[in-house]
Amino acid sequence: MDRKLVKATFAGGCFWCMQPPFQQVKGVVEVVAGYAGGTKENPSYEEVSSGTTGHLESVQVTYDPEKVSYEKLLDVFWTQIDPTDPEGQFADKGSQYKTAIFYHDEEQKRIAEDSKKKLDGSGKFQKSVATEIRPFMNFYPAEEYHQNYARKKPREYQHYKTYSGREAFIGKVWGTAEKVRIYSTPGCHNCHEIKEFLTSKKEEFEEVDLATDEDARTMIIEKTGHLGAPIVQIGDEFIFGYDPKKMERLLHQ
């Protein structure tokens, strides 16, 4: 029997930064970057960026409700944004960068409203939560070069996430662990041990193939002056080879 998959749609500012967090969630099948909530059919990035189409940069998440709940997806969403900013997100201001939850049915609406109310009353923020909860109207996938930007252009993505202020805000407000990446090559020595170690610690990680990702190779050489596999990146720190003690220290500092 085929799985019954469900869609959820979120606007959290720059969609480059909203794809990876959802892609790491078990039970999520697909995350597409695109444009939602506006009046223009099949808008281009340039049209949406002008702020005249009514669309918000968004991600549409396809997930298996038997493996992950809508509540869990909302938790991921809230911890990736500044929900109190009514003008946009971090360095990006304008209507196209506002935050919103687009509900696909009444059950999603109820859960989203309860989640927002809970966050608003938590005392986490001094300002009120400005994120809108809106009925889903439409979603148009963004151009291919915007899809999976963090994987295609890891150096540019990390630069943007850092210097836009998003990364520092998330770390300060939520105290979330730094993102973990394993840079590997086919048949790399110790990669299996590293993945087993991180899994045993319940740490989510992204694996990048250095054999095919030229941008990742360039970024590592620029930051460390060396290149080899495996390499583990935790935040701004790089670990060459399998070093469980150093990984443990960086994961919990």
PDB file of C-alpha atoms in Angstrom:
ATOM      1  CA  MET A   1       0.000   0.000   0.000  1.00  0.00           C
ATOM      2  CA  ASP A   2       1.371   3.418  -1.014  1.00  0.00           C
ATOM      3  CA  ARG A   3       2.202   5.911   1.674  1.00  0.00           C
ATOM      4  CA  LYS A   4      -0.134   8.870   1.991  1.00  0.00           C
ATOM      5  CA  LEU A   5       2.108  11.914   1.735  1.00  0.00           C
ATOM      6  CA  VAL A   6       1.100  15.381   2.926  1.00  0.00           C
ATOM      7  CA  LYS A   7       2.279  18.872   2.028  1.00  0.00           C
ATOM      8  CA  ALA A   8       3.148  21.794   4.300  1.00  0.00           C
ATOM      9  CA  THR A   9       4.155  25.262   3.106  1.00  0.00           C
ATOM     10  CA  PHE A  10       6.228  27.797   5.038  1.00  0.00           C
ATOM     11  CA  ALA A  11       7.686  31.233   4.301  1.00  0.00           C
ATOM     12  CA  GLY A  12      10.774  32.008   6.345  1.00  0.00           C
ATOM     13  CA  GLY A  13      12.685  34.605   4.395  1.00  0.00           C
ATOM     14  CA  CYS A  14      15.403  33.479   2.005  1.00  0.00           C
ATOM     15  CA  PHE A  15      14.414  30.022   0.817  1.00  0.00           C
ATOM     16  CA  TRP A  16      18.069  28.975   0.457  1.00  0.00           C
ATOM     17  CA  CYS A  17      18.231  28.847   4.247  1.00  0.00           C
ATOM     18  CA  MET A  18      14.878  27.137   4.729  1.00  0.00           C
ATOM     19  CA  GLN A  19      15.463  24.041   2.600  1.00  0.00           C
ATOM     20  CA  PRO A  20      18.300  22.348   4.568  1.00  0.00           C
ATOM     21  CA  PRO A  21      16.640  22.270   8.026  1.00  0.00           C
ATOM     22  CA  PHE A  22      13.586  20.451   6.685  1.00  0.00           C
ATOM     23  CA  GLN A  23      15.641  18.154   4.463  1.00  0.00           C
ATOM     24  CA  GLN A  24      17.377  16.818   7.564  1.00  0.00           C
ATOM     25  CA  VAL A  25      14.102  15.717   9.190  1.00  0.00           C
ATOM     26  CA  LYS A  26      13.315  12.003   9.036  1.00  0.00           C
ATOM     27  CA  GLY A  27       9.993  11.497   7.329  1.00  0.00           C
ATOM     28  CA  VAL A  28      10.420  14.451   4.989  1.00  0.00           C
ATOM     29  CA  VAL A  29      10.396  13.246   1.390  1.00  0.00           C
ATOM     30  CA  GLU A  30      11.006  16.462  -0.541  1.00  0.00           C
ATOM     31  CA  VAL A  31      11.570  20.173   0.077  1.00  0.00           C
ATOM     32  CA  VAL A  32      11.060  22.552  -2.843  1.00  0.00           C
ATOM     33  CA  ALA A  33      11.983  26.241  -2.845  1.00  0.00           C
ATOM     34  CA  GLY A  34       9.437  28.525  -4.452  1.00  0.00           C
ATOM     35  CA  TYR A  35       6.936  31.339  -4.275  1.00  0.00           C
ATOM     36  CA  ALA A  36       3.588  31.250  -2.444  1.00  0.00           C
ATOM     37  CA  GLY A  37       0.616  33.437  -1.644  1.00  0.00           C
ATOM     38  CA  GLY A  38       0.725  35.965  -4.472  1.00  0.00           C
ATOM     39  CA  THR A  39      -1.370  36.849  -7.487  1.00  0.00           C
ATOM     40  CA  LYS A  40       1.082  36.414 -10.366  1.00  0.00           C
ATOM     41  CA  GLU A  41       1.029  33.014 -12.077  1.00  0.00           C
ATOM     42  CA  ASN A  42       4.397  31.315 -12.547  1.00  0.00           C
ATOM     43  CA  PRO A  43       6.414  34.322 -11.345  1.00  0.00           C
ATOM     44  CA  SER A  44      10.132  34.649 -11.922  1.00  0.00           C
ATOM     45  CA  TYR A  45      12.640  35.367  -9.168  1.00  0.00           C
ATOM     46  CA  GLU A  46      13.095  38.886 -10.512  1.00  0.00           C
ATOM     47  CA  GLU A  47       9.331  39.526 -10.403  1.00  0.00           C
ATOM     48  CA  VAL A  48       8.989  38.246  -6.843  1.00  0.00           C
ATOM     49  CA  SER A  49      12.069  40.203  -5.763  1.00  0.00           C
ATOM     50  CA  SER A  50      10.431  43.406  -6.962  1.00  0.00           C
ATOM     51  CA  GLY A  51       7.863  42.986  -4.185  1.00  0.00           C
ATOM     52  CA  THR A  52       4.953  43.562  -6.565  1.00  0.00           C
ATOM     53  CA  THR A  53       3.567  40.043  -7.011  1.00  0.00           C
ATOM     54  CA  GLY A  54       2.422  39.427  -3.445  1.00  0.00           C
ATOM     55  CA  HIS A  55       4.401  36.192  -3.292  1.00  0.00           C
ATOM     56  CA  LEU A  56       6.619  35.221  -0.381  1.00  0.00           C
ATOM     57  CA  GLU A  57       9.797  33.204  -0.778  1.00  0.00           C
ATOM     58  CA  SER A  58       8.693  29.842   0.603  1.00  0.00           C
ATOM     59  CA  VAL A  59       9.413  26.154   0.854  1.00  0.00           C
ATOM     60  CA  GLN A  60       6.929  23.382   0.266  1.00  0.00           C
ATOM     61  CA  VAL A  61       7.578  20.272   2.333  1.00  0.00           C
ATOM     62  CA  THR A  62       6.256  16.872   1.313  1.00  0.00           C
ATOM     63  CA  TYR A  63       6.271  14.493   4.258  1.00  0.00           C
ATOM     64  CA  ASP A  64       5.042  11.177   5.589  1.00  0.00           C
ATOM     65  CA  PRO A  65       2.720  11.894   8.550  1.00  0.00           C
ATOM     66  CA  GLU A  66       3.347   8.407   9.904  1.00  0.00           C
ATOM     67  CA  LYS A  67       7.016   9.316  10.376  1.00  0.00           C
ATOM     68  CA  VAL A  68       6.932  13.003  11.251  1.00  0.00           C
ATOM     69  CA  SER A  69       4.166  15.207  12.624  1.00  0.00           C
ATOM     70  CA  TYR A  70       3.082  18.642  11.463  1.00  0.00           C
ATOM     71  CA  GLU A  71       3.895  19.848  14.985  1.00  0.00           C
ATOM     72  CA  LYS A  72       7.501  18.760  14.464  1.00  0.00           C
ATOM     73  CA  LEU A  73       7.700  20.659  11.184  1.00  0.00           C
ATOM     74  CA  LEU A  74       6.395  23.766  12.941  1.00  0.00           C
ATOM     75  CA  ASP A  75       9.101  23.382  15.582  1.00  0.00           C
ATOM     76  CA  VAL A  76      11.702  23.296  12.820  1.00  0.00           C
ATOM     77  CA  PHE A  77      10.156  26.344  11.177  1.00  0.00           C
ATOM     78  CA  TRP A  78      10.090  28.490  14.328  1.00  0.00           C
ATOM     79  CA  THR A  79      13.735  27.736  15.162  1.00  0.00           C
ATOM     80  CA  GLN A  80      14.962  28.944  11.766  1.00  0.00           C
ATOM     81  CA  ILE A  81      13.431  32.425  11.738  1.00  0.00           C
ATOM     82  CA  ASP A  82      12.942  35.633  13.680  1.00  0.00           C
ATOM     83  CA  PRO A  83       9.165  35.401  14.089  1.00  0.00           C
ATOM     84  CA  THR A  84       8.920  38.921  15.554  1.00  0.00           C
ATOM     85  CA  ASP A  85      10.107  40.759  12.431  1.00  0.00           C
ATOM     86  CA  PRO A  86       7.145  42.064  10.394  1.00  0.00           C
ATOM     87  CA  GLU A  87       9.370  43.600   7.696  1.00  0.00           C
ATOM     88  CA  GLY A  88      11.305  40.556   6.464  1.00  0.00           C
ATOM     89  CA  GLN A  89      14.113  38.376   7.737  1.00  0.00           C
ATOM     90  CA  PHE A  90      17.565  39.472   8.871  1.00  0.00           C
ATOM     91  CA  ALA A  91      19.391  41.258   6.018  1.00  0.00           C
ATOM     92  CA  ASP A  92      16.438  40.806   3.656  1.00  0.00           C
ATOM     93  CA  LYS A  93      13.619  43.310   4.016  1.00  0.00           C
ATOM     94  CA  GLY A  94      10.489  43.539   1.935  1.00  0.00           C
ATOM     95  CA  SER A  95       7.116  41.853   1.610  1.00  0.00           C
ATOM     96  CA  GLN A  96       8.599  38.884  -0.254  1.00  0.00           C
ATOM     97  CA  TYR A  97      10.745  38.020   2.782  1.00  0.00           C
ATOM     98  CA  LYS A  98       8.000  38.099   5.417  1.00  0.00           C
ATOM     99  CA  THR A  99       7.243  34.951   7.379  1.00  0.00           C
ATOM    100  CA  ALA A 100       4.037  32.965   7.081  1.00  0.00           C
ATOM    101  CA  ILE A 101       2.544  29.539   7.605  1.00  0.00           C
ATOM    102  CA  PHE A 102       0.267  28.529   4.740  1.00  0.00           C
ATOM    103  CA  TYR A 103      -2.172  25.934   6.033  1.00  0.00           C
ATOM    104  CA  HIS A 104      -3.520  23.295   3.616  1.00  0.00           C
ATOM    105  CA  ASP A 105      -6.517  22.253   5.717  1.00  0.00           C
ATOM    106  CA  GLU A 106      -8.360  23.107   8.911  1.00  0.00           C
ATOM    107  CA  GLU A 107      -6.292  20.698  10.979  1.00  0.00           C
ATOM    108  CA  GLN A 108      -3.047  22.401   9.934  1.00  0.00           C
ATOM    109  CA  LYS A 109      -4.664  25.761  10.697  1.00  0.00           C
ATOM    110  CA  ARG A 110      -5.626  24.676  14.206  1.00  0.00           C
ATOM    111  CA  ILE A 111      -2.210  23.216  14.962  1.00  0.00           C
ATOM    112  CA  ALA A 112      -0.411  26.272  13.547  1.00  0.00           C
ATOM    113  CA  GLU A 113      -2.545  28.697  15.564  1.00  0.00           C
ATOM    114  CA  ASP A 114      -1.953  26.695  18.746  1.00  0.00           C
ATOM    115  CA  SER A 115       1.773  26.598  18.036  1.00  0.00           C
ATOM    116  CA  LYS A 116       1.956  30.340  17.429  1.00  0.00           C
ATOM    117  CA  LYS A 117      -0.034  31.069  20.589  1.00  0.00           C
ATOM    118  CA  LYS A 118       2.264  28.837  22.605  1.00  0.00           C
ATOM    119  CA  LEU A 119       5.380  30.553  21.225  1.00  0.00           C
ATOM    120  CA  ASP A 120       3.892  34.003  21.820  1.00  0.00           C
ATOM    121  CA  GLY A 121       3.209  33.166  25.454  1.00  0.00           C
ATOM    122  CA  SER A 122       6.507  31.445  26.112  1.00  0.00           C
ATOM    123  CA  GLY A 123       8.444  34.613  26.989  1.00  0.00           C
ATOM    124  CA  LYS A 124      11.075  33.680  24.402  1.00  0.00           C
ATOM    125  CA  PHE A 125      10.699  37.027  22.676  1.00  0.00           C
ATOM    126  CA  GLN A 126      10.023  40.519  24.012  1.00  0.00           C
ATOM    127  CA  LYS A 127       8.024  41.406  20.895  1.00  0.00           C
ATOM    128  CA  SER A 128       4.875  39.689  19.653  1.00  0.00           C
ATOM    129  CA  VAL A 129       5.104  36.965  17.030  1.00  0.00           C
ATOM    130  CA  ALA A 130       4.432  38.615  13.675  1.00  0.00           C
ATOM    131  CA  THR A 131       4.305  35.479  11.530  1.00  0.00           C
ATOM    132  CA  GLU A 132       1.006  35.268   9.664  1.00  0.00           C
ATOM    133  CA  ILE A 133      -1.112  32.112   9.395  1.00  0.00           C
ATOM    134  CA  ARG A 134      -2.723  32.136   5.977  1.00  0.00           C
ATOM    135  CA  PRO A 135      -4.762  29.731   3.846  1.00  0.00           C
ATOM    136  CA  PHE A 136      -2.742  28.021   1.157  1.00  0.00           C
ATOM    137  CA  MET A 137      -3.532  29.494  -2.271  1.00  0.00           C
ATOM    138  CA  ASN A 138      -0.722  28.563  -4.604  1.00  0.00           C
ATOM    139  CA  PHE A 139       2.891  27.519  -4.827  1.00  0.00           C
ATOM    140  CA  TYR A 140       5.231  27.903  -7.773  1.00  0.00           C
ATOM    141  CA  PRO A 141       8.637  26.186  -7.701  1.00  0.00           C
ATOM    142  CA  ALA A 142      11.574  28.564  -8.040  1.00  0.00           C
ATOM    143  CA  GLU A 143      14.102  28.309 -10.825  1.00  0.00           C
ATOM    144  CA  GLU A 144      16.370  25.264 -10.757  1.00  0.00           C
ATOM    145  CA  TYR A 145      19.459  27.235  -9.717  1.00  0.00           C
ATOM    146  CA  HIS A 146      17.694  28.108  -6.447  1.00  0.00           C
ATOM    147  CA  GLN A 147      16.910  24.481  -5.599  1.00  0.00           C
ATOM    148  CA  ASN A 148      19.265  22.855  -3.059  1.00  0.00           C
ATOM    149  CA  TYR A 149      21.487  25.928  -3.143  1.00  0.00           C
ATOM    150  CA  ALA A 150      23.239  24.895   0.084  1.00  0.00           C
ATOM    151  CA  ARG A 151      24.428  21.698  -1.600  1.00  0.00           C
ATOM    152  CA  LYS A 152      25.312  23.257  -4.930  1.00  0.00           C
ATOM    153  CA  LYS A 153      27.091  26.297  -3.499  1.00  0.00           C
ATOM    154  CA  PRO A 154      28.071  25.491   0.104  1.00  0.00           C
ATOM    155  CA  ARG A 155      30.608  28.294   0.367  1.00  0.00           C
ATOM    156  CA  GLU A 156      28.246  30.986  -0.926  1.00  0.00           C
ATOM    157  CA  TYR A 157      25.398  29.598   1.159  1.00  0.00           C
ATOM    158  CA  GLN A 158      27.416  29.568   4.362  1.00  0.00           C
ATOM    159  CA  HIS A 159      28.688  33.084   3.661  1.00  0.00           C
ATOM    160  CA  TYR A 160      25.118  34.330   3.200  1.00  0.00           C
ATOM    161  CA  LYS A 161      23.744  32.527   6.246  1.00  0.00           C
ATOM    162  CA  THR A 162      26.545  33.891   8.413  1.00  0.00           C
ATOM    163  CA  TYR A 163      26.645  37.482   7.218  1.00  0.00           C
ATOM    164  CA  SER A 164      22.874  37.913   6.909  1.00  0.00           C
ATOM    165  CA  GLY A 165      22.712  37.467  10.691  1.00  0.00           C
ATOM    166  CA  ARG A 166      20.488  34.386  10.554  1.00  0.00           C
ATOM    167  CA  GLU A 167      23.041  31.919  11.914  1.00  0.00           C
ATOM    168  CA  ALA A 168      24.010  34.061  14.917  1.00  0.00           C
ATOM    169  CA  PHE A 169      20.360  34.751  15.746  1.00  0.00           C
ATOM    170  CA  ILE A 170      19.454  31.058  15.701  1.00  0.00           C
ATOM    171  CA  GLY A 171      22.400  30.180  17.905  1.00  0.00           C
ATOM    172  CA  LYS A 172      21.691  32.960  20.392  1.00  0.00           C
ATOM    173  CA  VAL A 173      17.932  32.456  20.690  1.00  0.00           C
ATOM    174  CA  TRP A 174      17.643  28.710  20.414  1.00  0.00           C
ATOM    175  CA  GLY A 175      21.067  27.573  21.532  1.00  0.00           C
ATOM    176  CA  THR A 176      20.984  25.005  18.771  1.00  0.00           C
ATOM    177  CA  ALA A 177      24.016  22.919  17.985  1.00  0.00           C
ATOM    178  CA  GLU A 178      26.134  23.948  15.056  1.00  0.00           C
ATOM    179  CA  LYS A 179      25.350  22.190  11.795  1.00  0.00           C
ATOM    180  CA  VAL A 180      27.518  19.160  11.146  1.00  0.00           C
ATOM    181  CA  ARG A 181      28.889  18.233   7.729  1.00  0.00           C
ATOM    182  CA  ILE A 182      30.970  15.270   6.681  1.00  0.00           C
ATOM    183  CA  TYR A 183      33.116  15.855   3.609  1.00  0.00           C
ATOM    184  CA  SER A 184      33.854  12.470   2.103  1.00  0.00           C
ATOM    185  CA  THR A 185      34.994  10.713  -1.061  1.00  0.00           C
ATOM    186  CA  PRO A 186      33.886   7.335  -2.426  1.00  0.00           C
ATOM    187  CA  GLY A 187      35.434   4.650  -0.260  1.00  0.00           C
ATOM    188  CA  CYS A 188      36.949   7.137   2.194  1.00  0.00           C
ATOM    189  CA  HIS A 189      38.651   5.669   5.243  1.00  0.00           C
ATOM    190  CA  ASN A 190      36.898   6.239   8.622  1.00  0.00           C
ATOM    191  CA  CYS A 191      33.739   7.800   7.112  1.00  0.00           C
ATOM    192  CA  HIS A 192      31.654   4.911   8.395  1.00  0.00           C
ATOM    193  CA  GLU A 193      33.021   5.335  11.930  1.00  0.00           C
ATOM    194  CA  ILE A 194      32.287   9.075  11.889  1.00  0.00           C
ATOM    195  CA  LYS A 195      28.692   8.529  10.761  1.00  0.00           C
ATOM    196  CA  GLU A 196      28.191   5.822  13.384  1.00  0.00           C
ATOM    197  CA  PHE A 197      29.559   8.144  16.078  1.00  0.00           C
ATOM    198  CA  LEU A 198      27.274  11.038  15.089  1.00  0.00           C
ATOM    199  CA  THR A 199      24.267   8.745  14.826  1.00  0.00           C
ATOM    200  CA  SER A 200      24.965   7.338  18.289  1.00  0.00           C
ATOM    201  CA  LYS A 201      24.937  10.924  19.609  1.00  0.00           C
ATOM    202  CA  LYS A 202      21.656  11.599  17.775  1.00  0.00           C
ATOM    203  CA  GLU A 203      23.366  14.345  15.795  1.00  0.00           C
ATOM    204  CA  GLU A 204      21.961  15.136  12.365  1.00  0.00           C
ATOM    205  CA  PHE A 205      24.544  15.665   9.645  1.00  0.00           C
ATOM    206  CA  GLU A 206      24.902  16.399   5.951  1.00  0.00           C
ATOM    207  CA  GLU A 207      27.340  14.465   3.789  1.00  0.00           C
ATOM    208  CA  VAL A 208      29.147  16.252   0.944  1.00  0.00           C
ATOM    209  CA  ASP A 209      31.059  14.355  -1.752  1.00  0.00           C
ATOM    210  CA  LEU A 210      34.369  16.138  -2.333  1.00  0.00           C
ATOM    211  CA  ALA A 211      34.899  14.190  -5.535  1.00  0.00           C
ATOM    212  CA  THR A 212      31.997  15.971  -7.218  1.00  0.00           C
ATOM    213  CA  ASP A 213      31.598  19.242  -5.296  1.00  0.00           C
ATOM    214  CA  GLU A 214      34.193  21.710  -6.517  1.00  0.00           C
ATOM    215  CA  ASP A 215      32.844  24.565  -4.391  1.00  0.00           C
ATOM    216  CA  ALA A 216      33.216  22.479  -1.235  1.00  0.00           C
ATOM    217  CA  ARG A 217      36.824  21.622  -2.134  1.00  0.00           C
ATOM    218  CA  THR A 218      37.631  25.277  -2.779  1.00  0.00           C
ATOM    219  CA  MET A 219      35.991  26.395   0.483  1.00  0.00           C
ATOM    220  CA  ILE A 220      37.933  23.862   2.575  1.00  0.00           C
ATOM    221  CA  ILE A 221      41.262  24.790   0.984  1.00  0.00           C
ATOM    222  CA  GLU A 222      40.570  28.490   1.546  1.00  0.00           C
ATOM    223  CA  LYS A 223      39.624  27.969   5.198  1.00  0.00           C
ATOM    224  CA  THR A 224      42.204  25.345   6.200  1.00  0.00           C
ATOM    225  CA  GLY A 225      44.923  25.236   3.564  1.00  0.00           C
ATOM    226  CA  HIS A 226      44.491  21.460   3.365  1.00  0.00           C
ATOM    227  CA  LEU A 227      42.293  18.944   1.606  1.00  0.00           C
ATOM    228  CA  GLY A 228      41.613  15.292   2.337  1.00  0.00           C
ATOM    229  CA  ALA A 229      38.870  12.952   3.406  1.00  0.00           C
ATOM    230  CA  PRO A 230      37.170  12.535   5.717  1.00  0.00           C
ATOM    231  CA  ILE A 231      36.732  16.043   7.078  1.00  0.00           C
ATOM    232  CA  VAL A 232      34.104  16.903   9.694  1.00  0.00           C
ATOM    233  CA  GLN A 233      32.862  20.500   9.925  1.00  0.00           C
ATOM    234  CA  ILE A 234      31.118  21.590  13.110  1.00  0.00           C
ATOM    235  CA  GLY A 235      30.309  25.282  12.944  1.00  0.00           C
ATOM    236  CA  ASP A 236      33.491  27.004  11.797  1.00  0.00           C
ATOM    237  CA  GLU A 237      35.780  24.219  13.013  1.00  0.00           C
ATOM    238  CA  PHE A 238      37.227  21.500  10.788  1.00  0.00           C
ATOM    239  CA  ILE A 239      38.393  18.080  11.964  1.00  0.00           C
ATOM    240  CA  PHE A 240      40.603  15.993   9.694  1.00  0.00           C
ATOM    241  CA  GLY A 241      40.039  12.268  10.172  1.00  0.00           C
ATOM    242  CA  TYR A 242      38.150  10.479  12.923  1.00  0.00           C
ATOM    243  CA  ASP A 243      38.616  12.310  16.224  1.00  0.00           C
ATOM    244  CA  PRO A 244      35.696  11.449  18.553  1.00  0.00           C
ATOM    245  CA  LYS A 245      37.056  13.492  21.470  1.00  0.00           C
ATOM    246  CA  LYS A 246      37.255  16.678  19.435  1.00  0.00           C
ATOM    247  CA  MET A 247      33.835  16.063  17.884  1.00  0.00           C
ATOM    248  CA  GLU A 248      32.370  15.559  21.360  1.00  0.00           C
ATOM    249  CA  ARG A 249      33.927  18.801  22.581  1.00  0.00           C
ATOM    250  CA  LEU A 250      32.722  20.888  19.633  1.00  0.00           C
ATOM    251  CA  LEU A 251      29.220  19.421  19.728  1.00  0.00           C
ATOM    252  CA  HIS A 252      28.746  20.413  23.354  1.00  0.00           C
ATOM    253  CA  GLN A 253      30.748  23.597  23.748  1.00  0.00           C
TER     254      GLN A 253
END
